[in-house]
PDB file of C-alpha atoms in Angstrom:
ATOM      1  CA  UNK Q   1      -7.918  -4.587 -12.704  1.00  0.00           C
ATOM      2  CA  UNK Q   2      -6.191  -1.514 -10.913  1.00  0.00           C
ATOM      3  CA  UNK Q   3      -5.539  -1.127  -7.686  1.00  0.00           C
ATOM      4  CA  UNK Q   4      -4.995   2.097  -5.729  1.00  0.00           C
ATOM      5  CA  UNK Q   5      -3.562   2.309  -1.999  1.00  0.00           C
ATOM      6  CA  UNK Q   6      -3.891   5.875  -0.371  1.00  0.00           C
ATOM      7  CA  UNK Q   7      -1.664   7.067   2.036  1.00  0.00           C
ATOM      8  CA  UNK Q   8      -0.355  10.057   3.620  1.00  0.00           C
ATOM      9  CA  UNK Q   9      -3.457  11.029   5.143  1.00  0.00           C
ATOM     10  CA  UNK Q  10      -3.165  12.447   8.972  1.00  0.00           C
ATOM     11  CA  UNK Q  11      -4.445  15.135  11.948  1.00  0.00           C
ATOM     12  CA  UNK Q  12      -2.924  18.470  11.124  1.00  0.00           C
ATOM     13  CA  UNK Q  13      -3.241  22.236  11.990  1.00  0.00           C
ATOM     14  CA  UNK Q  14      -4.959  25.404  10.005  1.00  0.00           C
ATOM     15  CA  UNK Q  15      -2.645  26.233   8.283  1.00  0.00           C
ATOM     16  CA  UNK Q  16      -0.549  23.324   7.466  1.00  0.00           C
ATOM     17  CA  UNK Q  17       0.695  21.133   4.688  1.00  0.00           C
ATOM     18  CA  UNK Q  18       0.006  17.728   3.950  1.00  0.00           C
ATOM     19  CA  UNK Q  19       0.970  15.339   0.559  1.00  0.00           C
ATOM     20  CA  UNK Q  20      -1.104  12.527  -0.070  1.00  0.00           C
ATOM     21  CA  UNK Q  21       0.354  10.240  -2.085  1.00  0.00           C
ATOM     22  CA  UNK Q  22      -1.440   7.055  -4.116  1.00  0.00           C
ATOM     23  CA  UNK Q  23       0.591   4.480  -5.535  1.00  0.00           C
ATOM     24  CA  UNK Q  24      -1.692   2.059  -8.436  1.00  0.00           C
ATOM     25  CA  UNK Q  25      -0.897  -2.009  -9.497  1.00  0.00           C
ATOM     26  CA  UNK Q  26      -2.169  -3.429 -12.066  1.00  0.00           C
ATOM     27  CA  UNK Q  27      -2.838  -2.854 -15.660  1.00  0.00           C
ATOM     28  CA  UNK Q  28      -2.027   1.381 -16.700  1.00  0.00           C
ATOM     29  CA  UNK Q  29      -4.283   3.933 -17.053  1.00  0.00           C
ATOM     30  CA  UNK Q  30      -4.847   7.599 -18.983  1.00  0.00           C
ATOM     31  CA  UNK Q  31      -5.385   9.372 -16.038  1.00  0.00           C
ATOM     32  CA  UNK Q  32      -5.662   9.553 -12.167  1.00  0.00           C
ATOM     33  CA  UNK Q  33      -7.013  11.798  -9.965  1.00  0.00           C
ATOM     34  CA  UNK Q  34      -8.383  12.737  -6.403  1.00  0.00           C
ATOM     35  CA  UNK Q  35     -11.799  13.353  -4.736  1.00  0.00           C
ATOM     36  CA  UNK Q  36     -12.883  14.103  -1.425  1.00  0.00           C
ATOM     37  CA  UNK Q  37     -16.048  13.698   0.440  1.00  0.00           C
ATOM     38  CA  UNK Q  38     -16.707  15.356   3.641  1.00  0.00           C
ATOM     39  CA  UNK Q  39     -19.277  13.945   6.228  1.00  0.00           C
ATOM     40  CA  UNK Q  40     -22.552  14.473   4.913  1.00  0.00           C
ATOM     41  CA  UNK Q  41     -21.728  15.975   2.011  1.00  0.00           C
ATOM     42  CA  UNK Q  42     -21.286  14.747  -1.653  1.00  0.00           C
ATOM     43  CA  UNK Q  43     -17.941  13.337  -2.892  1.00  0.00           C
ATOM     44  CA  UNK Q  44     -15.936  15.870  -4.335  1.00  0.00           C
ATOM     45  CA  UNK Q  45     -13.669  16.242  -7.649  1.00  0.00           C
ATOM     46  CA  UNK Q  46      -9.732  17.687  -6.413  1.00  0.00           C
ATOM     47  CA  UNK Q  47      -7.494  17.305  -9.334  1.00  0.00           C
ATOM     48  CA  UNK Q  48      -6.561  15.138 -11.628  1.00  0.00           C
ATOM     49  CA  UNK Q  49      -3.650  14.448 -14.340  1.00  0.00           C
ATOM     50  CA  UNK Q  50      -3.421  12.625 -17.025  1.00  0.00           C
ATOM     51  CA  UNK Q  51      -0.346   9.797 -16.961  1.00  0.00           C
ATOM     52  CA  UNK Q  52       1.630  10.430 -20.531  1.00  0.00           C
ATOM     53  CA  UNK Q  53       1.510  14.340 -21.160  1.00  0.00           C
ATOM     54  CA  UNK Q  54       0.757  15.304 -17.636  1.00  0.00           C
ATOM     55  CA  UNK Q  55      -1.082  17.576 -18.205  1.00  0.00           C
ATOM     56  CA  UNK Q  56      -3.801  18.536 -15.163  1.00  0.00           C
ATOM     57  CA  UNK Q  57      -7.298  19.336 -13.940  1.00  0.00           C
ATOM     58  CA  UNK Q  58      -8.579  21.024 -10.862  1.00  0.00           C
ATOM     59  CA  UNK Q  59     -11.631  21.721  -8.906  1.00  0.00           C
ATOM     60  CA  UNK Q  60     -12.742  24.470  -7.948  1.00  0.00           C
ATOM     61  CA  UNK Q  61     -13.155  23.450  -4.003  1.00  0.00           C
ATOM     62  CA  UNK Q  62      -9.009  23.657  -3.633  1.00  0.00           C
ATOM     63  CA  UNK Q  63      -7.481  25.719  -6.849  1.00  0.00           C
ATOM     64  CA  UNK Q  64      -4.955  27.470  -5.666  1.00  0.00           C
ATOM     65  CA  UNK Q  65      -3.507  25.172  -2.705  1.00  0.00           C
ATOM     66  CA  UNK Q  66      -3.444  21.953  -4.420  1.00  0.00           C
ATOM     67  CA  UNK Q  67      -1.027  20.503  -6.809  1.00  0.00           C
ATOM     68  CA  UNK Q  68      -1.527  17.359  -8.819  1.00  0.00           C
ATOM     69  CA  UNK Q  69       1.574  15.604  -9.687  1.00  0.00           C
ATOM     70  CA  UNK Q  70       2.893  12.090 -10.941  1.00  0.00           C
ATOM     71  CA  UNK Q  71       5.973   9.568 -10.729  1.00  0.00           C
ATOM     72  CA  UNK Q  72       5.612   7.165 -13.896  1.00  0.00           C
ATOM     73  CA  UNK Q  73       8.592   5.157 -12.780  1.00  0.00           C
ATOM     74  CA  UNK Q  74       6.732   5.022  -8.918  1.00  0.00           C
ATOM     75  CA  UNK Q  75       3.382   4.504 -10.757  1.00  0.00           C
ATOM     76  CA  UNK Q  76       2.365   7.237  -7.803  1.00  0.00           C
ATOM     77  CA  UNK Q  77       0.046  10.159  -8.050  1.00  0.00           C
ATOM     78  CA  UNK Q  78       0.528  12.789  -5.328  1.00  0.00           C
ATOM     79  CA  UNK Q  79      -1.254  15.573  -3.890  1.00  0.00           C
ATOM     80  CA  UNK Q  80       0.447  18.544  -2.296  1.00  0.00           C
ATOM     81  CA  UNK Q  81      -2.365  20.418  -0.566  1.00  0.00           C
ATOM     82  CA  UNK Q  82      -1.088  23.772   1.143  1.00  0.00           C
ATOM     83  CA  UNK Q  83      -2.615  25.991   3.541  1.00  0.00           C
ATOM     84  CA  UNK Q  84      -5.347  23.652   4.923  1.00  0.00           C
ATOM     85  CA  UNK Q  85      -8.204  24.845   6.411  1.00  0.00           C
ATOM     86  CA  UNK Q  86     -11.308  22.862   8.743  1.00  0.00           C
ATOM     87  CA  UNK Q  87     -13.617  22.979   5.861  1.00  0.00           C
ATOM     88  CA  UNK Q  88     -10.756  20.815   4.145  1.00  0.00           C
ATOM     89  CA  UNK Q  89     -11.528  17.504   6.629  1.00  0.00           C
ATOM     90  CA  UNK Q  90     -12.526  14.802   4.834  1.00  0.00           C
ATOM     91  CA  UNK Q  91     -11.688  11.483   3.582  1.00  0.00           C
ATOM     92  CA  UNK Q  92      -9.618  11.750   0.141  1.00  0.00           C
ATOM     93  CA  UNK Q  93     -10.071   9.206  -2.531  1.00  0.00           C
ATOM     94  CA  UNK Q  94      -7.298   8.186  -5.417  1.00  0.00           C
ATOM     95  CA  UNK Q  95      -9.668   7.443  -8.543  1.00  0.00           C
ATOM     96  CA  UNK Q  96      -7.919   5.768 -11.959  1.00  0.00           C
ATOM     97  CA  UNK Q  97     -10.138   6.513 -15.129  1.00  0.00           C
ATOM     98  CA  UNK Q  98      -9.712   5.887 -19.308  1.00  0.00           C
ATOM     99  CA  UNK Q  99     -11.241   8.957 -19.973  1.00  0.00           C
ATOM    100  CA  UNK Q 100      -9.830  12.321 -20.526  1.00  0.00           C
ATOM    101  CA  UNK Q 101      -9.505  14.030 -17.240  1.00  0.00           C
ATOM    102  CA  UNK Q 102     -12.211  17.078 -17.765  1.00  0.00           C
ATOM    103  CA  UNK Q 103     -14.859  14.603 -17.870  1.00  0.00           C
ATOM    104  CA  UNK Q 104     -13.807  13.685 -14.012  1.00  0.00           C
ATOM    105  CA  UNK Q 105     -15.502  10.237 -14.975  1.00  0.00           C
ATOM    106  CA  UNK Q 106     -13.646   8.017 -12.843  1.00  0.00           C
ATOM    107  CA  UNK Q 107     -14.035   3.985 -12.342  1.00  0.00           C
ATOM    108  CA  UNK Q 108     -11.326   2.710  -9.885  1.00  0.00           C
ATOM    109  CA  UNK Q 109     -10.993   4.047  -6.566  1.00  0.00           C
ATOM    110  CA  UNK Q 110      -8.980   3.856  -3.400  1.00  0.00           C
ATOM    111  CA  UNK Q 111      -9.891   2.945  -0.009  1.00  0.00           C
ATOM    112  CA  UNK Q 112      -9.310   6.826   1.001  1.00  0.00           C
ATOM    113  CA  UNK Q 113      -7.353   8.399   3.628  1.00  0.00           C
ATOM    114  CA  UNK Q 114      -8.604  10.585   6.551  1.00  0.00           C
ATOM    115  CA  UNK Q 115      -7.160  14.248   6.637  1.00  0.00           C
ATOM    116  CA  UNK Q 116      -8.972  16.271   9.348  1.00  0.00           C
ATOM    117  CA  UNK Q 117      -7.690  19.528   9.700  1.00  0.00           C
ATOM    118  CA  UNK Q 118      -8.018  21.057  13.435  1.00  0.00           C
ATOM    119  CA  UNK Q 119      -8.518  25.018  14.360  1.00  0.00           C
TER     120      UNK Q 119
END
Protein backbone atom coordinates (compact mmCIF):
# COMPACT_ATOMS: atom_id res chain seq x y z
CA UNK A 1 0.00 0.00 0.00
CA UNK A 2 1.27 3.70 -0.54
CA UNK A 3 -0.05 6.52 0.60
CA UNK A 4 0.33 10.06 -0.74
CA UNK A 5 -0.80 13.38 1.18
CA UNK A 6 -0.72 16.62 -1.05
CA UNK A 7 -0.14 19.80 0.25
CA UNK A 8 0.93 23.17 -0.56
CA UNK A 9 -1.84 23.91 -2.72
CA UNK A 10 -3.41 27.67 -2.34
CA UNK A 11 -5.13 31.07 -4.12
CA UNK A 12 -2.34 32.94 -5.80
CA UNK A 13 -1.73 35.74 -8.41
CA UNK A 14 -0.61 35.64 -12.38
CA UNK A 15 2.37 35.60 -12.06
CA UNK A 16 3.30 33.90 -8.93
CA UNK A 17 5.06 30.93 -7.46
CA UNK A 18 3.77 28.13 -5.70
CA UNK A 19 5.63 24.50 -4.46
CA UNK A 20 3.50 21.70 -3.95
CA UNK A 21 4.92 19.30 -2.05
CA UNK A 22 3.70 15.34 -1.54
CA UNK A 23 5.07 13.38 1.12
CA UNK A 24 4.30 9.08 0.51
CA UNK A 25 4.03 6.10 3.57
CA UNK A 26 4.14 2.96 2.98
CA UNK A 27 6.03 0.45 1.01
CA UNK A 28 8.76 2.48 -1.83
CA UNK A 29 8.29 3.05 -5.17
CA UNK A 30 10.37 3.65 -8.75
CA UNK A 31 8.87 6.71 -9.42
CA UNK A 32 6.42 9.59 -8.50
CA UNK A 33 4.95 12.13 -10.25
CA UNK A 34 2.17 14.89 -10.66
CA UNK A 35 -1.04 15.42 -12.71
CA UNK A 36 -3.53 17.97 -12.88
CA UNK A 37 -7.05 18.11 -13.99
CA UNK A 38 -8.84 21.25 -14.57
CA UNK A 39 -12.73 21.51 -14.36
CA UNK A 40 -14.09 19.83 -17.20
CA UNK A 41 -11.22 18.85 -18.67
CA UNK A 42 -9.16 15.56 -18.68
CA UNK A 43 -6.54 14.85 -15.97
CA UNK A 44 -3.32 15.93 -16.97
CA UNK A 45 0.42 14.42 -16.86
CA UNK A 46 3.01 17.43 -15.04
CA UNK A 47 6.22 15.75 -14.28
CA UNK A 48 7.47 13.05 -12.88
CA UNK A 49 10.93 11.55 -11.42
CA UNK A 50 12.04 8.55 -10.82
CA UNK A 51 13.17 7.87 -6.86
CA UNK A 52 16.95 6.24 -7.20
CA UNK A 53 18.66 8.08 -10.26
CA UNK A 54 16.36 11.02 -10.30
CA UNK A 55 16.21 11.39 -13.26
CA UNK A 56 12.80 13.35 -14.68
CA UNK A 57 9.85 13.64 -17.06
CA UNK A 58 7.71 16.52 -18.10
CA UNK A 59 4.61 17.42 -19.89
CA UNK A 60 4.24 19.43 -22.24
CA UNK A 61 1.21 21.59 -20.53
CA UNK A 62 4.03 23.29 -17.96
CA UNK A 63 7.79 22.63 -19.49
CA UNK A 64 9.52 25.35 -18.79
CA UNK A 65 7.95 26.60 -15.31
CA UNK A 66 7.86 23.43 -13.51
CA UNK A 67 10.49 21.55 -11.72
CA UNK A 68 10.19 18.03 -10.42
CA UNK A 69 12.29 17.31 -7.50
CA UNK A 70 12.71 14.69 -4.57
CA UNK A 71 13.87 14.29 -0.77
CA UNK A 72 14.64 10.41 -0.28
CA UNK A 73 15.37 10.96 3.37
CA UNK A 74 11.68 13.14 3.52
CA UNK A 75 10.20 10.42 1.21
CA UNK A 76 8.69 13.92 -0.45
CA UNK A 77 8.25 14.77 -4.06
CA UNK A 78 7.91 18.50 -4.78
CA UNK A 79 6.79 20.67 -7.42
CA UNK A 80 8.13 24.16 -7.98
CA UNK A 81 5.76 25.68 -10.53
CA UNK A 82 6.86 29.35 -11.58
CA UNK A 83 5.14 31.97 -13.36
CA UNK A 84 1.52 30.73 -12.97
CA UNK A 85 -0.98 31.65 -15.14
CA UNK A 86 -5.31 31.20 -14.94
CA UNK A 87 -5.20 28.43 -17.37
CA UNK A 88 -2.91 26.76 -14.58
CA UNK A 89 -6.15 26.36 -11.92
CA UNK A 90 -6.76 23.11 -11.18
CA UNK A 91 -6.62 20.46 -8.69
CA UNK A 92 -2.98 18.73 -8.67
CA UNK A 93 -2.63 15.09 -7.98
CA UNK A 94 0.71 13.22 -6.42
CA UNK A 95 0.62 9.74 -8.36
CA UNK A 96 3.31 6.76 -7.15
CA UNK A 97 3.89 4.18 -10.07
CA UNK A 98 6.47 0.86 -10.67
CA UNK A 99 6.89 1.74 -14.03
CA UNK A 100 9.45 3.79 -15.72
CA UNK A 101 8.33 7.34 -15.70
CA UNK A 102 7.82 7.93 -19.73
CA UNK A 103 5.09 5.54 -19.66
CA UNK A 104 3.20 8.16 -17.13
CA UNK A 105 1.32 4.85 -16.04
CA UNK A 106 0.56 5.67 -12.62
CA UNK A 107 -1.48 3.50 -9.83
CA UNK A 108 -1.48 5.39 -6.45
CA UNK A 109 -2.74 8.74 -6.15
CA UNK A 110 -3.27 11.59 -3.75
CA UNK A 111 -6.28 13.25 -2.61
CA UNK A 112 -5.06 16.50 -4.69
CA UNK A 113 -4.67 19.99 -3.76
CA UNK A 114 -6.52 23.07 -5.18
CA UNK A 115 -4.21 25.78 -6.86
CA UNK A 116 -6.40 28.42 -8.58
CA UNK A 117 -4.51 31.04 -9.99
CA UNK A 118 -6.43 34.60 -10.11
CA UNK A 119 -5.90 37.50 -12.96
Amino acid sequence: QVDLVESGGGLVQTGASLRLSCTASGRSTYAKGWFRQAPGKDREFVAAISWLNGNTHYGDSMKGRVTISRDIAENTVYLQMTNLQPDDTAVYYCAATDFVIVRRQFDYWGQGTQVTVSS
